[in-house]
Coordinates of C-alpha atoms and ligand atoms in Angstrom, one line a residue:
X1 CA 21.8 28.1 -35.8
X2 CA 20.7 27.2 -39.3
X3 CA 16.9 27.1 -40.0
X4 CA 15.5 23.6 -40.2
X5 CA 12.1 22.5 -41.7
X6 CA 9.8 21.5 -38.8
X7 CA 10.0 17.7 -39.0
X8 CA 9.0 15.0 -36.6
X9 CA 10.7 11.6 -36.6
X10 CA 9.9 8.7 -34.2
X11 CA 10.3 4.9 -34.2
X12 CA 9.0 1.8 -32.5
X13 CA 10.7 -1.6 -32.4
X14 CA 8.9 -4.5 -34.0
X15 CA 9.9 -6.8 -31.2
X16 CA 6.6 -8.3 -30.2
X17 CA 3.1 -6.9 -29.6
X18 CA 2.2 -3.3 -29.1
X19 CA 1.2 -2.3 -25.5
X20 CA -1.1 0.4 -24.2
X21 CA 2.2 2.1 -23.2
X22 CA 3.4 2.3 -26.8
X23 CA 0.0 3.5 -27.9
X24 CA -0.5 6.3 -25.3
X25 CA 3.1 7.2 -24.9
X26 CA 3.9 7.3 -28.6
X27 CA 1.5 6.3 -31.3
X28 CA -1.5 8.3 -30.3
X29 CA 0.7 11.4 -30.1
X30 CA 2.2 10.6 -33.5
X31 CA -1.3 10.9 -34.9
X32 CA -1.9 14.2 -33.1
X33 CA 1.4 15.7 -34.5
X34 CA 0.5 14.4 -38.0
X35 CA -2.9 16.0 -37.9
X36 CA -1.8 19.3 -36.4
X37 CA -0.3 20.0 -39.8
X38 CA 2.7 21.9 -38.3
X39 CA 5.3 19.3 -39.1
X40 CA 6.3 16.8 -41.8
X41 CA 6.0 13.5 -40.0
X42 CA 8.2 10.5 -40.5
X43 CA 7.4 7.2 -38.6
X44 CA 9.6 4.1 -38.6
X45 CA 9.5 0.5 -37.6
X46 CA 13.0 0.1 -36.3
X47 CA 13.8 -3.5 -37.3
X48 CA 17.6 -2.9 -37.1
X49 CA 17.2 -1.9 -33.5
X50 CA 15.0 -4.9 -32.8
X51 CA 17.8 -7.3 -33.8
X52 CA 20.2 -6.0 -31.2
X53 CA 18.7 -8.8 -29.2
X54 CA 17.8 -12.1 -30.7
X55 CA 14.7 -12.1 -32.9
X56 CA 13.3 -15.2 -34.6
X57 CA 13.3 -14.2 -38.3
X58 CA 9.7 -15.3 -39.1
X59 CA 8.4 -13.6 -35.9
X60 CA 10.3 -10.4 -36.9
X61 CA 8.6 -10.3 -40.3
X62 CA 5.2 -10.8 -38.7
X63 CA 5.9 -8.2 -36.0
X64 CA 7.0 -5.6 -38.5
X65 CA 3.8 -6.0 -40.5
X66 CA 1.7 -6.1 -37.4
X67 CA 3.3 -2.9 -36.2
X68 CA 2.6 -1.2 -39.5
X69 CA -1.0 -2.3 -39.2
X70 CA -1.0 -0.9 -35.7
X71 CA 0.3 2.5 -36.9
X72 CA -2.4 2.7 -39.6
X73 CA -5.2 1.4 -37.3
X74 CA -4.2 4.0 -34.7
X75 CA -4.6 6.8 -37.3
X76 CA -1.2 7.3 -38.9
X77 CA -2.2 8.0 -42.5
X78 CA 0.4 6.9 -45.2
X79 CA -0.8 9.8 -47.4
X80 CA 0.1 12.3 -44.7
X81 CA 3.0 10.7 -42.9
X82 CA 6.0 8.8 -44.2
X83 CA 5.7 5.2 -42.8
X84 CA 8.4 2.6 -43.5
X85 CA 10.8 0.1 -41.9
X86 CA 14.3 1.1 -41.1
X87 CA 16.3 -1.6 -42.9
X88 CA 14.9 -0.5 -46.3
X89 CA 16.6 2.9 -46.0
X90 CA 20.3 2.1 -45.9
X91 CA 21.2 5.7 -45.0
X92 CA 20.2 5.0 -41.4
X93 CA 23.0 2.4 -41.0
X94 CA 25.4 4.5 -43.0
X95 CA 25.0 7.6 -40.9
X96 CA 25.1 5.4 -37.7
X97 CA 28.6 4.3 -38.7
X98 CA 29.8 7.9 -38.8
X99 CA 28.1 8.5 -35.4
X100 CA 29.9 5.4 -34.0
X101 CA 33.1 7.3 -34.7
X102 CA 31.8 10.5 -33.1
X103 CA 30.2 9.1 -30.0
X104 CA 32.5 8.0 -27.1
X105 CA 32.5 4.7 -25.3
X106 CA 31.9 6.4 -22.0
X107 CA 28.7 8.0 -23.3
X108 CA 27.3 4.6 -24.3
X109 CA 28.3 3.0 -21.0
X110 CA 26.2 5.5 -19.1
X111 CA 23.0 4.6 -20.9
X112 CA 20.5 3.1 -18.4
X113 CA 18.9 1.0 -21.1
X114 CA 22.3 -0.5 -22.0
X115 CA 22.9 -1.3 -18.3
X116 CA 19.4 -2.7 -17.8
X117 CA 19.4 -4.8 -21.0
X118 CA 23.0 -6.0 -20.9
X119 CA 22.7 -6.7 -17.2
X120 CA 25.6 -8.4 -15.4
X121 CA 26.5 -10.3 -18.5
X122 CA 27.5 -7.4 -20.7
X123 CA 30.5 -9.3 -22.2
X124 CA 27.9 -11.5 -23.9
X125 CA 25.6 -8.7 -25.2
X126 CA 25.8 -7.8 -28.9
X127 CA 28.0 -5.0 -30.1
X128 CA 24.8 -3.7 -31.7
X129 CA 23.1 -3.3 -28.3
X130 CA 26.0 -1.2 -27.1
X131 CA 25.9 1.0 -30.2
X132 CA 22.1 1.2 -30.2
X133 CA 21.9 4.9 -29.3
X134 CA 24.2 5.9 -32.1
X135 CA 21.8 4.2 -34.6
X136 CA 18.9 6.0 -32.9
X137 CA 20.7 9.4 -33.3
X138 CA 21.2 8.5 -37.0
X139 CA 17.5 7.7 -37.4
X140 CA 16.6 11.1 -36.3
X141 CA 19.4 13.2 -37.7
X142 CA 19.4 11.6 -41.2
X143 CA 16.2 13.6 -41.6
X144 CA 17.4 16.7 -39.8
X145 CA 14.3 16.0 -37.6
X146 CA 13.6 18.9 -35.2
X147 CA 11.1 17.2 -32.9
X148 CA 10.9 13.6 -31.5
X149 CA 7.7 12.4 -29.7
X150 CA 8.6 9.6 -27.3
X151 CA 7.8 8.2 -23.8
X152 CA 9.8 9.2 -20.8
X153 CA 12.1 6.1 -21.1
X154 CA 13.7 7.4 -24.2
X155 CA 14.7 10.8 -22.8
X156 CA 18.3 9.8 -22.1
X157 CA 18.8 8.5 -25.7
X158 CA 17.5 11.9 -27.0
X159 CA 20.0 13.8 -24.9
X160 CA 22.7 11.6 -26.4
X161 CA 21.4 12.4 -29.8
X162 CA 21.9 16.1 -29.1
X163 CA 25.4 15.4 -27.7
X164 CA 26.3 13.6 -31.0
X165 CA 24.9 16.4 -33.1
X166 CA 26.8 19.0 -31.1
X167 CA 30.1 17.1 -31.2
X168 CA 29.8 16.5 -34.9
X169 CA 29.1 20.2 -35.6
X170 CA 32.0 21.2 -33.3
X171 CA 34.5 18.6 -34.6
X172 CA 33.9 19.6 -38.2
X173 CA 33.3 23.3 -37.6
X174 CA 29.8 23.2 -39.2
X175 CA 26.3 24.1 -38.3
X176 CA 24.8 21.0 -40.0
X177 CA 22.8 18.8 -37.6
X178 CA 19.9 20.3 -35.5
X179 CA 19.7 20.0 -31.8
X180 CA 16.5 17.9 -31.8
X181 CA 13.8 18.6 -29.2
X182 CA 12.3 15.7 -27.4
X183 CA 8.5 15.9 -27.1
X184 CA 7.5 14.1 -23.9
X185 CA 4.1 15.4 -23.1
X186 CA 0.6 14.4 -21.8
X187 CA -0.7 12.2 -19.0
X188 CA 0.8 9.0 -20.3
X189 CA 4.5 9.5 -20.9
X190 CA 5.2 6.6 -18.5
X191 CA 2.4 4.0 -18.4
X192 CA 3.2 1.6 -15.5
X193 CA 2.6 -2.1 -15.1
X194 CA -0.9 -3.0 -14.0
X195 CA 0.7 -5.4 -11.4
X196 CA 3.4 -3.1 -10.0
X197 CA 3.1 0.7 -10.1
X198 CA 6.9 1.1 -9.8
X199 CA 7.6 -0.8 -13.1
X200 CA 7.1 0.4 -16.6
X201 CA 4.4 -1.4 -18.7
X202 CA 6.5 -3.4 -21.1
X203 CA 6.0 -6.1 -23.7
X204 CA 8.9 -8.0 -22.1
X205 CA 7.2 -8.4 -18.7
X206 CA 6.7 -12.1 -18.1
X207 CA 3.2 -11.5 -16.8
X208 CA 0.6 -10.8 -19.5
X209 CA -1.7 -9.4 -16.8
X210 CA 0.8 -6.5 -16.3
X211 CA 0.0 -5.0 -19.7
X212 CA -2.8 -4.3 -22.1
X213 CA -1.9 -5.4 -25.6
X214 CA -3.4 -3.6 -28.5
X215 CA -4.7 -6.9 -29.9
X216 CA -6.4 -7.9 -26.6
X217 CA -10.1 -8.5 -27.0
X218 CA -12.7 -6.6 -25.0
X219 CA -13.1 -9.2 -22.3
X220 CA -9.4 -9.5 -21.7
X221 CA -9.0 -5.7 -21.5
X222 CA -11.8 -5.5 -18.9
X223 CA -10.5 -8.4 -16.9
X224 CA -6.9 -7.0 -16.8
X225 CA -8.3 -3.6 -15.6
X226 CA -10.5 -5.3 -13.0
X227 CA -7.6 -7.3 -11.7
X228 CA -5.1 -4.3 -11.7
X229 CA -3.4 -3.8 -8.4
X230 CA -4.7 -0.9 -6.4
X231 CA -4.8 0.2 -2.8
X232 CA -7.9 0.2 -0.6
X233 CA -8.6 3.9 -0.5
X234 CA -11.0 6.0 -2.5
X235 CA -9.7 8.2 -5.3
X236 CA -8.6 11.7 -4.1
X237 CA -10.1 14.8 -5.6
X238 CA -6.7 16.5 -6.2
X239 CA -3.6 15.1 -7.9
X240 CA -1.5 15.8 -4.8
X241 CA -3.5 13.0 -3.2
X242 CA -1.9 10.5 -5.6
X243 CA 1.6 11.0 -4.1
X244 CA 2.8 7.6 -2.8
X245 CA -0.1 5.9 -4.6
X246 CA 1.7 4.8 -7.8
X247 CA -1.0 2.3 -8.9
X248 CA -3.8 4.8 -8.4
X249 CA -1.8 7.4 -10.2
X250 CA -1.3 5.1 -13.1
X251 CA -5.0 4.3 -13.6
X252 CA -5.9 7.9 -13.4
X253 CA -3.2 8.8 -16.0
X254 CA -4.4 6.0 -18.3
X255 CA -8.0 7.3 -18.0
X256 CA -6.9 10.9 -18.7
X257 CA -4.9 9.9 -21.8
X258 CA -7.6 7.7 -23.2
X259 CA -10.3 10.4 -22.6
X260 CA -8.0 13.1 -23.9
X261 CA -8.2 15.1 -20.7
X262 CA -6.0 15.8 -17.7
X263 CA -5.6 13.9 -14.4
X264 CA -7.0 17.0 -12.6
X265 CA -10.2 16.8 -14.7
X266 CA -10.5 13.0 -14.1
X267 CA -10.2 13.5 -10.3
X268 CA -12.6 16.4 -10.4
X269 CA -15.2 13.9 -11.8
X270 CA -14.2 10.8 -9.9
X271 CA -12.7 12.0 -6.6
X272 CA -14.2 10.1 -3.7
X273 CA -15.0 7.0 -6.0
X274 CA -13.9 3.6 -4.9
X275 CA -11.9 1.5 -7.4
X276 CA -14.9 -0.9 -7.6
X277 CA -16.7 1.9 -9.3
X278 CA -13.8 3.6 -11.2
X279 CA -12.4 0.4 -12.7
X280 CA -15.5 -0.6 -14.7
X281 CA -15.7 3.0 -16.1
X282 CA -12.0 2.8 -17.1
X283 CA -12.6 -0.7 -18.6
X284 CA -15.5 0.7 -20.8
X285 CA -13.4 3.6 -21.9
X286 CA -10.4 1.4 -22.8
X287 CA -12.6 -1.0 -24.7
X288 CA -14.3 1.8 -26.6
X289 CA -11.0 3.3 -27.6
X290 CA -9.0 0.2 -28.3
X291 CA -11.4 -2.3 -29.8
X292 CA -11.7 -0.5 -33.1
X293 CA -7.9 -0.4 -33.4
X294 CA -7.6 -4.1 -32.7
X295 CA -10.3 -4.9 -35.3
X296 CA -8.7 -2.7 -37.9
X297 CA -5.3 -4.3 -37.2
X298 CA -6.7 -7.7 -37.8
X299 CA -8.4 -6.6 -41.0
X300 CA -5.1 -5.1 -42.3
X301 CA -3.1 -8.1 -41.4
X302 CA -5.2 -10.2 -43.8
X303 CA -3.5 -8.3 -46.6
X304 CA 0.2 -8.5 -46.0
X305 CA 1.0 -7.5 -49.6
X306 CA -0.9 -4.3 -49.1
X307 CA 1.2 -3.6 -46.0
X308 CA 4.4 -4.3 -47.8
X309 CA 3.4 -1.9 -50.6
X310 CA 2.8 0.9 -48.1
X311 CA 6.2 0.2 -46.5
X312 CA 7.9 0.1 -49.9
X313 CA 6.4 3.5 -50.9
X314 CA 7.3 5.0 -47.5
X315 CA 10.9 3.8 -47.8
X316 CA 11.2 5.6 -51.2
X317 CA 9.9 8.8 -49.7
X318 CA 12.2 8.4 -46.7
X319 CA 15.2 7.8 -49.0
X320 CA 14.5 11.0 -50.9
X321 CA 14.9 13.0 -47.7
X322 CA 17.8 11.0 -46.2
X323 CA 20.1 10.6 -49.3
X324 CA 21.1 14.3 -49.7
X325 CA 21.7 14.7 -46.0
X326 CA 23.9 11.6 -45.9
X327 CA 25.8 12.8 -49.0
X328 CA 26.5 16.2 -47.4
X329 CA 27.6 14.4 -44.2
X330 CA 30.1 12.4 -46.3
X331 CA 31.4 15.6 -47.9
X332 CA 31.8 17.3 -44.5
X333 CA 33.8 14.3 -43.2
X334 CA 36.0 14.3 -46.4
X335 CA 34.9 11.1 -48.1
X336 CA 36.1 11.1 -51.8
X337 CA 33.3 10.7 -54.3
X338 CA 30.7 12.0 -52.0
Ligands
LIG401 P1 10.2 1.1 -28.0 O1 9.9 0.3 -29.2 O2 10.6 0.5 -26.8 O3 8.9 2.0 -27.7 C1 8.2 2.8 -28.6 C2 7.7 4.0 -28.0 O4 6.8 3.7 -27.0 C3 7.1 4.4 -25.8 N1 6.8 3.6 -24.6 C4 6.1 4.0 -23.6 N2 5.5 5.2 -23.3 C5 4.9 5.3 -22.1 N3 4.7 4.3 -21.3 C6 5.3 3.1 -21.5 N4 5.1 2.1 -20.6 C7 6.0 2.9 -22.7 N5 6.6 1.8 -23.3 C8 7.1 2.3 -24.4 C9 8.6 4.6 -25.9 O5 9.1 5.7 -25.1 C10 8.8 4.9 -27.4 O6 8.5 6.3 -27.6 N6 14.6 3.2 -28.9 C11 13.2 3.3 -29.2 C12 12.9 3.2 -30.7 C13 13.6 4.2 -31.6 C14 13.4 5.6 -31.7 C15 14.3 6.0 -32.7 C16 12.5 6.4 -31.1 C17 14.6 3.9 -32.4 N7 15.0 5.0 -33.1 C18 14.3 7.4 -33.0 C19 12.5 7.8 -31.4 C20 13.4 8.2 -32.4 C21 12.5 2.2 -28.5 O7 13.1 1.2 -28.2 O8 11.2 2.4 -28.4

């Protein structure tokens, strides 16, 4: 196996507001990996992925800037990480085309996200939605990224990314693309809905009470936690006691991730507490951690030009990494002039 520079890539879709799930499952961990200093870190607003389902153009523009503000407010530092939106770096779409010709229809058909999003009416879904995972593989592999921090829901897409890299390397008899490692770690890799512990917290859930949005104000956050569905029992003192209690497990996991500790430690402190006592503490913790992010996002959003400059600069840096890798890919494939 060739040696690859330790490099992190990850992306978030600008398709509506950011949730606590995005923050704890992804963004917060992006900041940790940036600050560890072990990796080059590349973070992307994946606008080409967002348009695989309909996006109102003005809303997409706003959501992209808001997402960039969210990244920065959460601690992604454009002087330490490369921060940009996907459509500005054409190499993503160019490599995705090559991967469309490497990946097999059957692989795509097995993707649970495709099945969920296309639903029964798959004939009417966009071709882009079907090819979505090949573009995601291109996002990662156009930087030869070695590590990809994501939430649990992206695991299958990352396995497909490895399959594409392996098939490309085999088909062309090269050792060119790395087998990227998913990084799915910590207490909050799957933050669940506050209304239903069996469903993922999602920006597309029709009920706003099911999620905490990063732009929610303190009262709204506290109210949503107070009203979160729970069972009538007290918290257990061991994590085994959370089996078959998905809502309780979810609140404990959220607490642990916000407090940067483990569910075991949370239960060691709070085992035996009723939710009437635990929820206000969780609400205070959430407000303390999230309110500064939301305030900073609003401040940054007042200067859209500043955001666009950051994204433009990030795109230049990203292109400098991606262009030679795409050029070499074209050479391997046999494109004249590459
Ligand atoms: P997206 O935009 O749906 O979500 C962005 C990130 O947030 C994580 N996440 C969650 N984590 C824990 N609990 C939740 N409830 C929750 N909801 C969302 C997601 O796992 C993800 O890490 N396909 C990707 C975007 C993408 C990408 C990439 C990611 C495109 N290219 C390349 C990594 C590398 C997506 O739709 O994420």
